[in-house]
Amino acid sequence: FTLKNGSVTVADRSIKPAARLSLDHFSGTISGLSSADLTRADVDIRGQINNSGSVTFTGKLDAKAATLTPGALTELFIDVKHVDLSPISPYVGTYAGYELARSGLTVDVKARLTQRTIESANVVTLNQFTFGPATQSPEATGLPVRLGVALLKDIDGNIVIDLPIRGSLDDPEFKIGRVVLRVIVNLLIKAATSPFSLIGAAFGGGGDELAYQDFSPGVAQPIEAELKKTATLRKALKGRPALNLDITGSYDAEGDLAAVREQLLTNQVRYRLWEELRVKNPQTPPPAEIVVTPADEARIIGLFLAERAPAALTPQPGTVAAPPSAQTPVKAEVAATRPIPYVRGQRSQVQPSRPKPVVKPVVLAPATAAGQPGVAGSAPAPTLAEARSMLAAAIVVSADDLRQLAEARAQKVRETLLAGGEIDAGRLFLSPPAPEGKGAKVFLQLR
């Protein structure tokens, strides 16, 4: 069988504008074809698609494969290269909702037909597949096709889809085109519903949990267990350069509030001790570098308790302001995100404040034996833990302070992803904190 310079043009006018596809300069041979001889025929046919790309059909053809003759075997190799897909742009615009700006196509098919059963290994590669403007087509899918393309496009700008196919030619429901379409639609659905599972499968594991980072209460540094997720995301962003990432910080209205108050109180204790030491030695290191002993902590907490009574001894529910004093609470984001506290809007390098009136500290009860007399002997003395709890409850932490903690968390995740310089900073976007707080987390969204 010999074919010389054949040409076929297909035009689909059911969509506007019409889509056209041509097969040109189609030539080749099928030699040794026989329904009786056990020798299989050699297939070698070549041509061009749209006068640009090439297509070849090679392999072995067994005429007995069309029957149920035992041992019949057909093996064909189809190789399609460098096909310009612009002529099928109307299909893309109609069903994807965007014009096709550009794309090439390469297909590698290894098909095997045995006893009416076809097994086909198909690798489809789309080169530089790029969408153009939206078409506003009423028939367009509602799936996020742009995100799907970004998830599938590798570092070289190619989309490689492995499409294994198996079925019987006697099955009226078996259609190769339908199988291919189902695989592509499933990929888009996966991109829409579980994009992080899709990249987790390709870049080191993980599923939907890649969409968030967990934090300990009051802390802007992700917990250690989250670093593996960050590494997977960095690898995915490097391998999928068309992907962008939105980063949204959040906070826990209860857990973060309690933790930030505790941190602020700890910073106030440290700063009070620093003030005392500076009176004796102006060269005292900054507050972050001094050591607070248990005795120092108990004494200063007792001082705070005496200075701030009765407000600290009778805390109110929710956010409560402490009375004005030299120890007025500082901004929450300081304790949450910086090792050195702010005092009166300045850093710890400020000069010591004016001498305070001498106040007799409350003597705290041992942790295992609460109930010692207080300052006036009229009430049991609290333990250190109880005193800290009362003092912390009186510290003002506003919703704005917690939002700043959420912002600091988002910024930390962004810095971690950018570490090493492999990811372009312009691909990572910080979003406003989640309203009302959705937990001590940072949420990520692929674009």
GROMACS .gro file of C-alpha atoms in nm:
model
  447
    1PHE     CA    1   0.000   0.000   0.000
    2THR     CA    2   0.155   0.327  -0.112
    3LEU     CA    3   0.043   0.682  -0.042
    4LYS     CA    4   0.200   0.979  -0.221
    5ASN     CA    5   0.158   1.342  -0.124
    6GLY     CA    6  -0.187   1.305   0.030
    7SER     CA    7  -0.371   1.600   0.179
    8VAL     CA    8  -0.670   1.624   0.414
    9THR     CA    9  -0.832   1.937   0.555
   10VAL     CA   10  -1.091   1.932   0.833
   11ALA     CA   11  -1.305   2.239   0.901
   12ASP     CA   12  -1.544   2.264   1.197
   13ARG     CA   13  -1.793   2.543   1.131
   14SER     CA   14  -2.007   2.457   1.432
   15ILE     CA   15  -1.806   2.711   1.632
   16LYS     CA   16  -1.723   3.070   1.546
   17PRO     CA   17  -1.470   3.134   1.409
   18ALA     CA   18  -1.435   2.797   1.242
   19ALA     CA   19  -1.151   2.569   1.343
   20ARG     CA   20  -0.935   2.416   1.070
   21LEU     CA   21  -0.678   2.141   1.076
   22SER     CA   22  -0.483   2.011   0.777
   23LEU     CA   23  -0.267   1.708   0.707
   24ASP     CA   24  -0.031   1.774   0.416
   25HIS     CA   25   0.245   1.602   0.217
   26PHE     CA   26   0.122   1.271   0.351
   27SER     CA   27   0.334   0.991   0.201
   28GLY     CA   28   0.451   0.644   0.293
   29THR     CA   29   0.405   0.270   0.261
   30ILE     CA   30   0.257  -0.033   0.431
   31SER     CA   31   0.454  -0.326   0.295
   32GLY     CA   32   0.401  -0.700   0.342
   33LEU     CA   33   0.032  -0.668   0.431
   34SER     CA   34  -0.139  -1.009   0.432
   35SER     CA   35  -0.433  -1.181   0.601
   36ALA     CA   36  -0.277  -1.522   0.552
   37ASP     CA   37   0.097  -1.477   0.605
   38LEU     CA   38   0.215  -1.479   0.965
   39THR     CA   39   0.459  -1.202   0.882
   40ARG     CA   40   0.336  -0.863   1.000
   41ALA     CA   41   0.344  -0.565   0.766
   42ASP     CA   42   0.585  -0.275   0.808
   43VAL     CA   43   0.425   0.067   0.845
   44ASP     CA   44   0.611   0.387   0.755
   45ILE     CA   45   0.393   0.690   0.681
   46ARG     CA   46   0.497   1.054   0.730
   47GLY     CA   47   0.343   1.394   0.679
   48GLN     CA   48   0.295   1.748   0.806
   49ILE     CA   49   0.024   1.901   1.023
   50ASN     CA   50  -0.078   2.256   0.932
   51ASN     CA   51   0.235   2.281   0.718
   52SER     CA   52   0.443   2.319   1.032
   53GLY     CA   53   0.469   2.014   1.253
   54SER     CA   54   0.556   1.662   1.152
   55VAL     CA   55   0.376   1.334   1.211
   56THR     CA   56   0.504   0.981   1.156
   57PHE     CA   57   0.336   0.642   1.184
   58THR     CA   58   0.575   0.349   1.213
   59GLY     CA   59   0.558  -0.004   1.344
   60LYS     CA   60   0.404  -0.342   1.265
   61LEU     CA   61   0.052  -0.407   1.138
   62ASP     CA   62  -0.114  -0.749   1.162
   63ALA     CA   63  -0.425  -0.785   0.945
   64LYS     CA   64  -0.541  -1.070   1.171
   65ALA     CA   65  -0.571  -0.819   1.459
   66ALA     CA   66  -0.909  -0.722   1.314
   67THR     CA   67  -1.028  -1.078   1.384
   68LEU     CA   68  -1.006  -1.297   1.691
   69THR     CA   69  -0.713  -1.494   1.550
   70PRO     CA   70  -0.484  -1.601   1.837
   71GLY     CA   71  -0.145  -1.434   1.837
   72ALA     CA   72  -0.252  -1.136   1.626
   73LEU     CA   73  -0.051  -0.833   1.729
   74THR     CA   74  -0.029  -0.479   1.597
   75GLU     CA   75   0.222  -0.231   1.734
   76LEU     CA   76   0.225   0.128   1.611
   77PHE     CA   77   0.434   0.425   1.710
   78ILE     CA   78   0.294   0.772   1.643
   79ASP     CA   79   0.525   1.066   1.675
   80VAL     CA   80   0.391   1.422   1.646
   81LYS     CA   81   0.634   1.712   1.680
   82HIS     CA   82   0.628   2.093   1.671
   83VAL     CA   83   0.265   2.136   1.575
   84ASP     CA   84   0.134   2.493   1.599
   85LEU     CA   85  -0.202   2.478   1.776
   86SER     CA   86  -0.319   2.823   1.664
   87PRO     CA   87  -0.569   2.673   1.415
   88ILE     CA   88  -0.762   2.510   1.700
   89SER     CA   89  -0.774   2.833   1.905
   90PRO     CA   90  -1.153   2.860   1.847
   91TYR     CA   91  -1.201   2.539   2.045
   92VAL     CA   92  -0.996   2.679   2.331
   93GLY     CA   93  -1.182   3.009   2.327
   94THR     CA   94  -1.521   2.838   2.321
   95TYR     CA   95  -1.467   2.578   2.591
   96ALA     CA   96  -1.186   2.719   2.806
   97GLY     CA   97  -1.308   3.078   2.796
   98TYR     CA   98  -0.978   3.228   2.680
   99GLU     CA   99  -0.816   3.269   2.344
  100LEU     CA  100  -0.508   3.059   2.277
  101ALA     CA  101  -0.218   3.302   2.246
  102ARG     CA  102   0.035   3.039   2.148
  103SER     CA  103   0.125   2.676   2.194
  104GLY     CA  104   0.309   2.395   2.027
  105LEU     CA  105   0.222   2.027   2.047
  106THR     CA  106   0.432   1.714   2.070
  107VAL     CA  107   0.273   1.369   2.103
  108ASP     CA  108   0.444   1.037   2.161
  109VAL     CA  109   0.211   0.736   2.126
  110LYS     CA  110   0.297   0.369   2.161
  111ALA     CA  111  -0.013   0.168   2.075
  112ARG     CA  112  -0.047  -0.209   2.102
  113LEU     CA  113  -0.351  -0.400   1.974
  114THR     CA  114  -0.389  -0.760   2.087
  115GLN     CA  115  -0.706  -0.965   2.048
  116ARG     CA  116  -0.918  -0.651   2.004
  117THR     CA  117  -0.774  -0.500   2.323
  118ILE     CA  118  -0.584  -0.177   2.279
  119GLU     CA  119  -0.317  -0.057   2.519
  120SER     CA  120  -0.171   0.282   2.449
  121ALA     CA  121   0.097   0.482   2.628
  122ASN     CA  122   0.052   0.845   2.532
  123VAL     CA  123   0.270   1.137   2.635
  124VAL     CA  124   0.132   1.474   2.527
  125THR     CA  125   0.352   1.781   2.557
  126LEU     CA  126   0.219   2.133   2.516
  127ASN     CA  127   0.502   2.377   2.453
  128GLN     CA  128   0.461   2.731   2.591
  129PHE     CA  129   0.086   2.695   2.623
  130THR     CA  130  -0.038   3.048   2.691
  131PHE     CA  131  -0.387   3.190   2.723
  132GLY     CA  132  -0.484   3.521   2.566
  133PRO     CA  133  -0.781   3.748   2.643
  134ALA     CA  134  -1.108   3.614   2.781
  135THR     CA  135  -1.374   3.530   2.521
  136GLN     CA  136  -1.685   3.551   2.741
  137SER     CA  137  -1.804   3.231   2.577
  138PRO     CA  138  -2.133   3.104   2.727
  139GLU     CA  139  -2.008   2.749   2.678
  140ALA     CA  140  -1.684   2.802   2.870
  141THR     CA  141  -1.610   2.580   3.166
  142GLY     CA  142  -1.628   2.727   3.513
  143LEU     CA  143  -1.305   2.550   3.608
  144PRO     CA  144  -0.996   2.759   3.689
  145VAL     CA  145  -0.816   2.682   3.365
  146ARG     CA  146  -0.549   2.948   3.417
  147LEU     CA  147  -0.456   2.800   3.754
  148GLY     CA  148  -0.462   2.452   3.600
  149VAL     CA  149  -0.217   2.558   3.330
  150ALA     CA  150   0.010   2.727   3.587
  151LEU     CA  151   0.008   2.412   3.802
  152LEU     CA  152   0.098   2.190   3.507
  153LYS     CA  153   0.352   2.411   3.329
  154ASP     CA  154   0.708   2.308   3.421
  155ILE     CA  155   1.021   2.518   3.453
  156ASP     CA  156   1.074   2.503   3.074
  157GLY     CA  157   0.722   2.626   3.004
  158ASN     CA  158   0.596   2.283   2.897
  159ILE     CA  159   0.292   2.088   3.007
  160VAL     CA  160   0.358   1.715   2.997
  161ILE     CA  161   0.056   1.488   3.039
  162ASP     CA  162   0.086   1.112   3.061
  163LEU     CA  163  -0.230   0.951   2.923
  164PRO     CA  164  -0.226   0.572   2.949
  165ILE     CA  165  -0.525   0.415   2.774
  166ARG     CA  166  -0.660   0.061   2.785
  167GLY     CA  167  -0.987  -0.069   2.647
  168SER     CA  168  -1.162  -0.304   2.413
  169LEU     CA  169  -1.256  -0.215   2.059
  170ASP     CA  170  -1.571  -0.421   2.110
  171ASP     CA  171  -1.688  -0.190   2.392
  172PRO     CA  172  -1.927   0.066   2.241
  173GLU     CA  173  -1.853   0.303   2.533
  174PHE     CA  174  -1.480   0.301   2.469
  175LYS     CA  175  -1.371   0.617   2.289
  176ILE     CA  176  -1.008   0.728   2.293
  177GLY     CA  177  -1.106   1.093   2.262
  178ARG     CA  178  -1.341   1.061   2.556
  179VAL     CA  179  -1.071   0.904   2.771
  180VAL     CA  180  -0.825   1.182   2.687
  181LEU     CA  181  -1.085   1.449   2.762
  182ARG     CA  182  -1.172   1.287   3.094
  183VAL     CA  183  -0.807   1.289   3.204
  184ILE     CA  184  -0.767   1.657   3.116
  185VAL     CA  185  -1.093   1.756   3.288
  186ASN     CA  186  -0.993   1.559   3.599
  187LEU     CA  187  -0.665   1.750   3.611
  188LEU     CA  188  -0.852   2.081   3.597
  189ILE     CA  189  -1.094   1.967   3.868
  190LYS     CA  190  -0.798   1.865   4.082
  191ALA     CA  191  -0.648   2.209   4.027
  192ALA     CA  192  -0.976   2.371   4.134
  193THR     CA  193  -1.048   2.163   4.443
  194SER     CA  194  -0.707   2.044   4.566
  195PRO     CA  195  -0.425   2.242   4.401
  196PHE     CA  196  -0.188   2.176   4.691
  197SER     CA  197  -0.244   1.801   4.664
  198LEU     CA  198  -0.153   1.829   4.297
  199ILE     CA  199   0.181   1.998   4.365
  200GLY     CA  200   0.242   1.781   4.671
  201ALA     CA  201   0.222   1.470   4.453
  202ALA     CA  202   0.476   1.619   4.215
  203PHE     CA  203   0.720   1.777   4.461
  204GLY     CA  204   0.788   1.560   4.759
  205GLY     CA  205   0.458   1.470   4.919
  206GLY     CA  206   0.182   1.640   5.108
  207GLY     CA  207  -0.178   1.726   5.038
  208ASP     CA  208  -0.423   1.995   5.133
  209GLU     CA  209  -0.227   2.064   5.454
  210LEU     CA  210   0.028   2.247   5.238
  211ALA     CA  211  -0.229   2.528   5.218
  212TYR     CA  212  -0.150   2.655   5.569
  213GLN     CA  213   0.131   2.695   5.821
  214ASP     CA  214   0.075   2.644   6.195
  215PHE     CA  215   0.218   2.866   6.470
  216SER     CA  216   0.250   2.840   6.845
  217PRO     CA  217   0.038   3.093   7.040
  218GLY     CA  218   0.187   3.441   7.041
  219VAL     CA  219   0.477   3.346   6.814
  220ALA     CA  220   0.555   3.472   6.463
  221GLN     CA  221   0.794   3.185   6.383
  222PRO     CA  222   0.635   2.870   6.229
  223ILE     CA  223   0.667   2.558   6.439
  224GLU     CA  224   0.948   2.322   6.344
  225ALA     CA  225   0.717   2.061   6.192
  226GLU     CA  226   0.600   2.313   5.931
  227LEU     CA  227   0.944   2.361   5.774
  228LYS     CA  228   0.907   2.045   5.564
  229LYS     CA  229   0.589   2.191   5.412
  230THR     CA  230   0.775   2.515   5.338
  231ALA     CA  231   1.050   2.321   5.161
  232THR     CA  232   0.792   2.143   4.944
  233LEU     CA  233   0.628   2.474   4.854
  234ARG     CA  234   0.962   2.631   4.765
  235LYS     CA  235   1.042   2.336   4.541
  236ALA     CA  236   0.699   2.358   4.376
  237LEU     CA  237   0.727   2.733   4.314
  238LYS     CA  238   1.069   2.680   4.161
  239GLY     CA  239   0.943   2.399   3.939
  240ARG     CA  240   0.623   2.583   3.841
  241PRO     CA  241   0.737   2.938   3.752
  242ALA     CA  242   0.389   3.038   3.631
  243LEU     CA  243   0.246   2.998   3.983
  244ASN     CA  244   0.199   3.288   4.224
  245LEU     CA  245   0.115   3.265   4.592
  246ASP     CA  246  -0.109   3.476   4.817
  247ILE     CA  247  -0.006   3.472   5.186
  248THR     CA  248  -0.260   3.562   5.454
  249GLY     CA  249  -0.175   3.574   5.824
  250SER     CA  250  -0.422   3.500   6.101
  251TYR     CA  251  -0.444   3.481   6.480
  252ASP     CA  252  -0.629   3.297   6.754
  253ALA     CA  253  -0.840   3.546   6.947
  254GLU     CA  254  -0.802   3.351   7.272
  255GLY     CA  255  -0.475   3.159   7.252
  256ASP     CA  256  -0.271   3.441   7.099
  257LEU     CA  257  -0.421   3.699   7.336
  258ALA     CA  258  -0.312   3.500   7.644
  259ALA     CA  259   0.033   3.425   7.501
  260VAL     CA  260   0.101   3.784   7.397
  261ARG     CA  261   0.001   3.911   7.740
  262GLU     CA  262   0.242   3.665   7.901
  263GLN     CA  263   0.522   3.774   7.668
  264LEU     CA  264   0.457   4.140   7.740
  265LEU     CA  265   0.467   4.076   8.113
  266THR     CA  266   0.797   3.887   8.075
  267ASN     CA  267   0.940   4.179   7.878
  268GLN     CA  268   0.824   4.424   8.144
  269VAL     CA  269   0.995   4.218   8.415
  270ARG     CA  270   1.315   4.213   8.213
  271TYR     CA  271   1.300   4.587   8.148
  272ARG     CA  272   1.231   4.665   8.518
  273LEU     CA  273   1.536   4.464   8.618
  274TRP     CA  274   1.739   4.641   8.350
  275GLU     CA  275   1.634   4.980   8.492
  276GLU     CA  276   1.750   4.874   8.838
  277LEU     CA  277   2.083   4.748   8.708
  278ARG     CA  278   2.140   5.064   8.504
  279VAL     CA  279   2.117   5.275   8.819
  280LYS     CA  280   2.416   5.084   8.956
  281ASN     CA  281   2.600   5.034   8.626
  282PRO     CA  282   2.529   5.255   8.320
  283GLN     CA  283   2.714   4.999   8.104
  284THR     CA  284   2.457   4.728   8.173
  285PRO     CA  285   2.383   4.527   7.854
  286PRO     CA  286   2.046   4.569   7.681
  287PRO     CA  287   1.743   4.400   7.840
  288ALA     CA  288   1.752   4.110   7.595
  289GLU     CA  289   2.100   4.013   7.717
  290ILE     CA  290   2.053   4.019   8.094
  291VAL     CA  291   1.967   3.710   8.298
  292VAL     CA  292   1.650   3.719   8.507
  293THR     CA  293   1.684   3.481   8.801
  294PRO     CA  294   1.378   3.320   8.965
  295ALA     CA  295   1.435   3.540   9.270
  296ASP     CA  296   1.446   3.854   9.054
  297GLU     CA  297   1.127   3.749   8.876
  298ALA     CA  298   0.937   3.682   9.200
  299ARG     CA  299   1.049   4.013   9.352
  300ILE     CA  300   0.958   4.222   9.046
  301ILE     CA  301   0.624   4.044   8.998
  302GLY     CA  302   0.556   4.127   9.365
  303LEU     CA  303   0.643   4.491   9.295
  304PHE     CA  304   0.411   4.501   8.996
  305LEU     CA  305   0.135   4.347   9.203
  306ALA     CA  306   0.176   4.615   9.473
  307GLU     CA  307   0.200   4.898   9.220
  308ARG     CA  308  -0.096   4.791   9.011
  309ALA     CA  309  -0.337   4.686   9.286
  310PRO     CA  310  -0.629   4.677   9.294
  311ALA     CA  311  -0.666   4.661   8.912
  312ALA     CA  312  -0.433   4.365   8.875
  313LEU     CA  313  -0.587   4.186   9.174
  314THR     CA  314  -0.939   4.223   9.034
  315PRO     CA  315  -0.903   4.160   8.660
  316GLN     CA  316  -1.206   4.202   8.439
  317PRO     CA  317  -1.305   3.967   8.158
  318GLY     CA  318  -1.163   4.039   7.812
  319THR     CA  319  -0.914   4.313   7.734
  320VAL     CA  320  -0.846   4.526   8.045
  321ALA     CA  321  -0.624   4.831   8.072
  322ALA     CA  322  -0.374   4.855   8.356
  323PRO     CA  323  -0.361   5.184   8.551
  324PRO     CA  324  -0.112   5.444   8.423
  325SER     CA  325   0.238   5.391   8.557
  326ALA     CA  326   0.598   5.369   8.445
  327GLN     CA  327   0.514   5.008   8.353
  328THR     CA  328   0.224   5.088   8.118
  329PRO     CA  329   0.187   4.789   7.881
  330VAL     CA  330   0.363   4.814   7.548
  331LYS     CA  331   0.244   4.717   7.201
  332ALA     CA  332   0.160   4.350   7.156
  333GLU     CA  333   0.356   4.306   6.836
  334VAL     CA  334   0.678   4.383   7.023
  335ALA     CA  335   0.657   4.080   7.244
  336ALA     CA  336   0.529   3.870   6.959
  337THR     CA  337   0.787   3.957   6.700
  338ARG     CA  338   1.090   4.122   6.859
  339PRO     CA  339   1.324   4.002   7.135
  340ILE     CA  340   1.370   4.356   7.279
  341PRO     CA  341   1.058   4.536   7.402
  342TYR     CA  342   0.950   4.886   7.328
  343VAL     CA  343   0.887   5.118   7.622
  344ARG     CA  344   0.695   5.439   7.572
  345GLY     CA  345   0.735   5.401   7.197
  346GLN     CA  346   1.115   5.364   7.209
  347ARG     CA  347   1.358   5.078   7.220
  348SER     CA  348   1.544   4.954   7.525
  349GLN     CA  349   1.840   5.183   7.462
  350VAL     CA  350   1.647   5.470   7.627
  351GLN     CA  351   1.778   5.616   7.953
  352PRO     CA  352   1.629   5.482   8.280
  353SER     CA  353   1.308   5.654   8.382
  354ARG     CA  354   1.282   5.876   8.687
  355PRO     CA  355   1.313   5.710   9.027
  356LYS     CA  356   0.988   5.552   9.133
  357PRO     CA  357   0.833   5.579   9.476
  358VAL     CA  358   0.945   5.303   9.706
  359VAL     CA  359   0.680   5.033   9.706
  360LYS     CA  360   0.689   4.728   9.927
  361PRO     CA  361   0.646   4.424   9.704
  362VAL     CA  362   0.382   4.165   9.767
  363VAL     CA  363   0.546   3.855   9.911
  364LEU     CA  364   0.438   3.569   9.689
  365ALA     CA  365   0.345   3.230   9.826
  366PRO     CA  366   0.542   2.919   9.726
  367ALA     CA  367   0.383   2.730   9.439
  368THR     CA  368   0.315   2.432   9.667
  369ALA     CA  369   0.189   2.629   9.970
  370ALA     CA  370  -0.038   2.916   9.872
  371GLY     CA  371  -0.211   3.112  10.147
  372GLN     CA  372   0.062   3.321  10.314
  373PRO     CA  373  -0.054   3.667  10.431
  374GLY     CA  374  -0.044   3.944  10.172
  375VAL     CA  375   0.092   4.297  10.214
  376ALA     CA  376  -0.164   4.402  10.470
  377GLY     CA  377  -0.219   4.055  10.607
  378SER     CA  378  -0.580   4.069  10.504
  379ALA     CA  379  -0.577   3.829  10.212
  380PRO     CA  380  -0.382   3.517  10.115
  381ALA     CA  381  -0.074   3.592   9.906
  382PRO     CA  382  -0.088   3.454   9.549
  383THR     CA  383   0.172   3.223   9.406
  384LEU     CA  384   0.402   3.343   9.130
  385ALA     CA  385   0.185   3.174   8.866
  386GLU     CA  386  -0.131   3.328   9.010
  387ALA     CA  387   0.029   3.673   9.029
  388ARG     CA  388   0.149   3.650   8.670
  389SER     CA  389  -0.197   3.543   8.558
  390MET     CA  390  -0.359   3.841   8.732
  391LEU     CA  391  -0.105   4.089   8.597
  392ALA     CA  392  -0.122   3.952   8.245
  393ALA     CA  393  -0.503   3.968   8.243
  394ALA     CA  394  -0.482   4.343   8.308
  395ILE     CA  395  -0.256   4.412   8.007
  396VAL     CA  396  -0.414   4.581   7.709
  397VAL     CA  397  -0.388   4.382   7.384
  398SER     CA  398  -0.608   4.523   7.112
  399ALA     CA  399  -0.744   4.356   6.801
  400ASP     CA  400  -0.506   4.573   6.601
  401ASP     CA  401  -0.214   4.431   6.801
  402LEU     CA  402  -0.325   4.078   6.713
  403ARG     CA  403  -0.362   4.173   6.347
  404GLN     CA  404  -0.004   4.295   6.352
  405LEU     CA  405   0.099   3.956   6.490
  406ALA     CA  406  -0.088   3.794   6.198
  407GLU     CA  407   0.096   4.023   5.955
  408ALA     CA  408   0.430   3.932   6.112
  409ARG     CA  409   0.350   3.563   6.065
  410ALA     CA  410   0.268   3.611   5.697
  411GLN     CA  411   0.588   3.810   5.647
  412LYS     CA  412   0.791   3.535   5.815
  413VAL     CA  413   0.647   3.269   5.583
  414ARG     CA  414   0.726   3.489   5.284
  415GLU     CA  415   1.086   3.538   5.403
  416THR     CA  416   1.124   3.163   5.456
  417LEU     CA  417   1.004   3.085   5.104
  418LEU     CA  418   1.239   3.347   4.959
  419ALA     CA  419   1.540   3.214   5.150
  420GLY     CA  420   1.807   3.096   4.907
  421GLY     CA  421   1.706   3.336   4.631
  422GLU     CA  422   1.543   3.068   4.412
  423ILE     CA  423   1.198   3.231   4.405
  424ASP     CA  424   1.121   3.572   4.256
  425ALA     CA  425   0.983   3.795   4.533
  426GLY     CA  426   0.733   3.940   4.286
  427ARG     CA  427   0.545   3.608   4.286
  428LEU     CA  428   0.462   3.615   4.659
  429PHE     CA  429   0.187   3.853   4.771
  430LEU     CA  430   0.095   3.948   5.128
  431SER     CA  431  -0.281   3.979   5.180
  432PRO     CA  432  -0.456   4.162   5.467
  433PRO     CA  433  -0.492   3.948   5.782
  434ALA     CA  434  -0.791   3.718   5.801
  435PRO     CA  435  -1.079   3.909   5.969
  436GLU     CA  436  -1.179   3.805   6.320
  437GLY     CA  437  -0.892   3.559   6.332
  438LYS     CA  438  -0.904   3.203   6.203
  439GLY     CA  439  -0.645   3.046   6.428
  440ALA     CA  440  -0.269   3.080   6.476
  441LYS     CA  441  -0.200   3.010   6.112
  442VAL     CA  442  -0.089   3.152   5.780
  443PHE     CA  443  -0.309   3.058   5.486
  444LEU     CA  444  -0.170   3.015   5.134
  445GLN     CA  445  -0.353   3.036   4.802
  446LEU     CA  446  -0.211   2.950   4.463
  447ARG     CA  447  -0.279   3.181   4.170
   0.00000   0.00000   0.00000
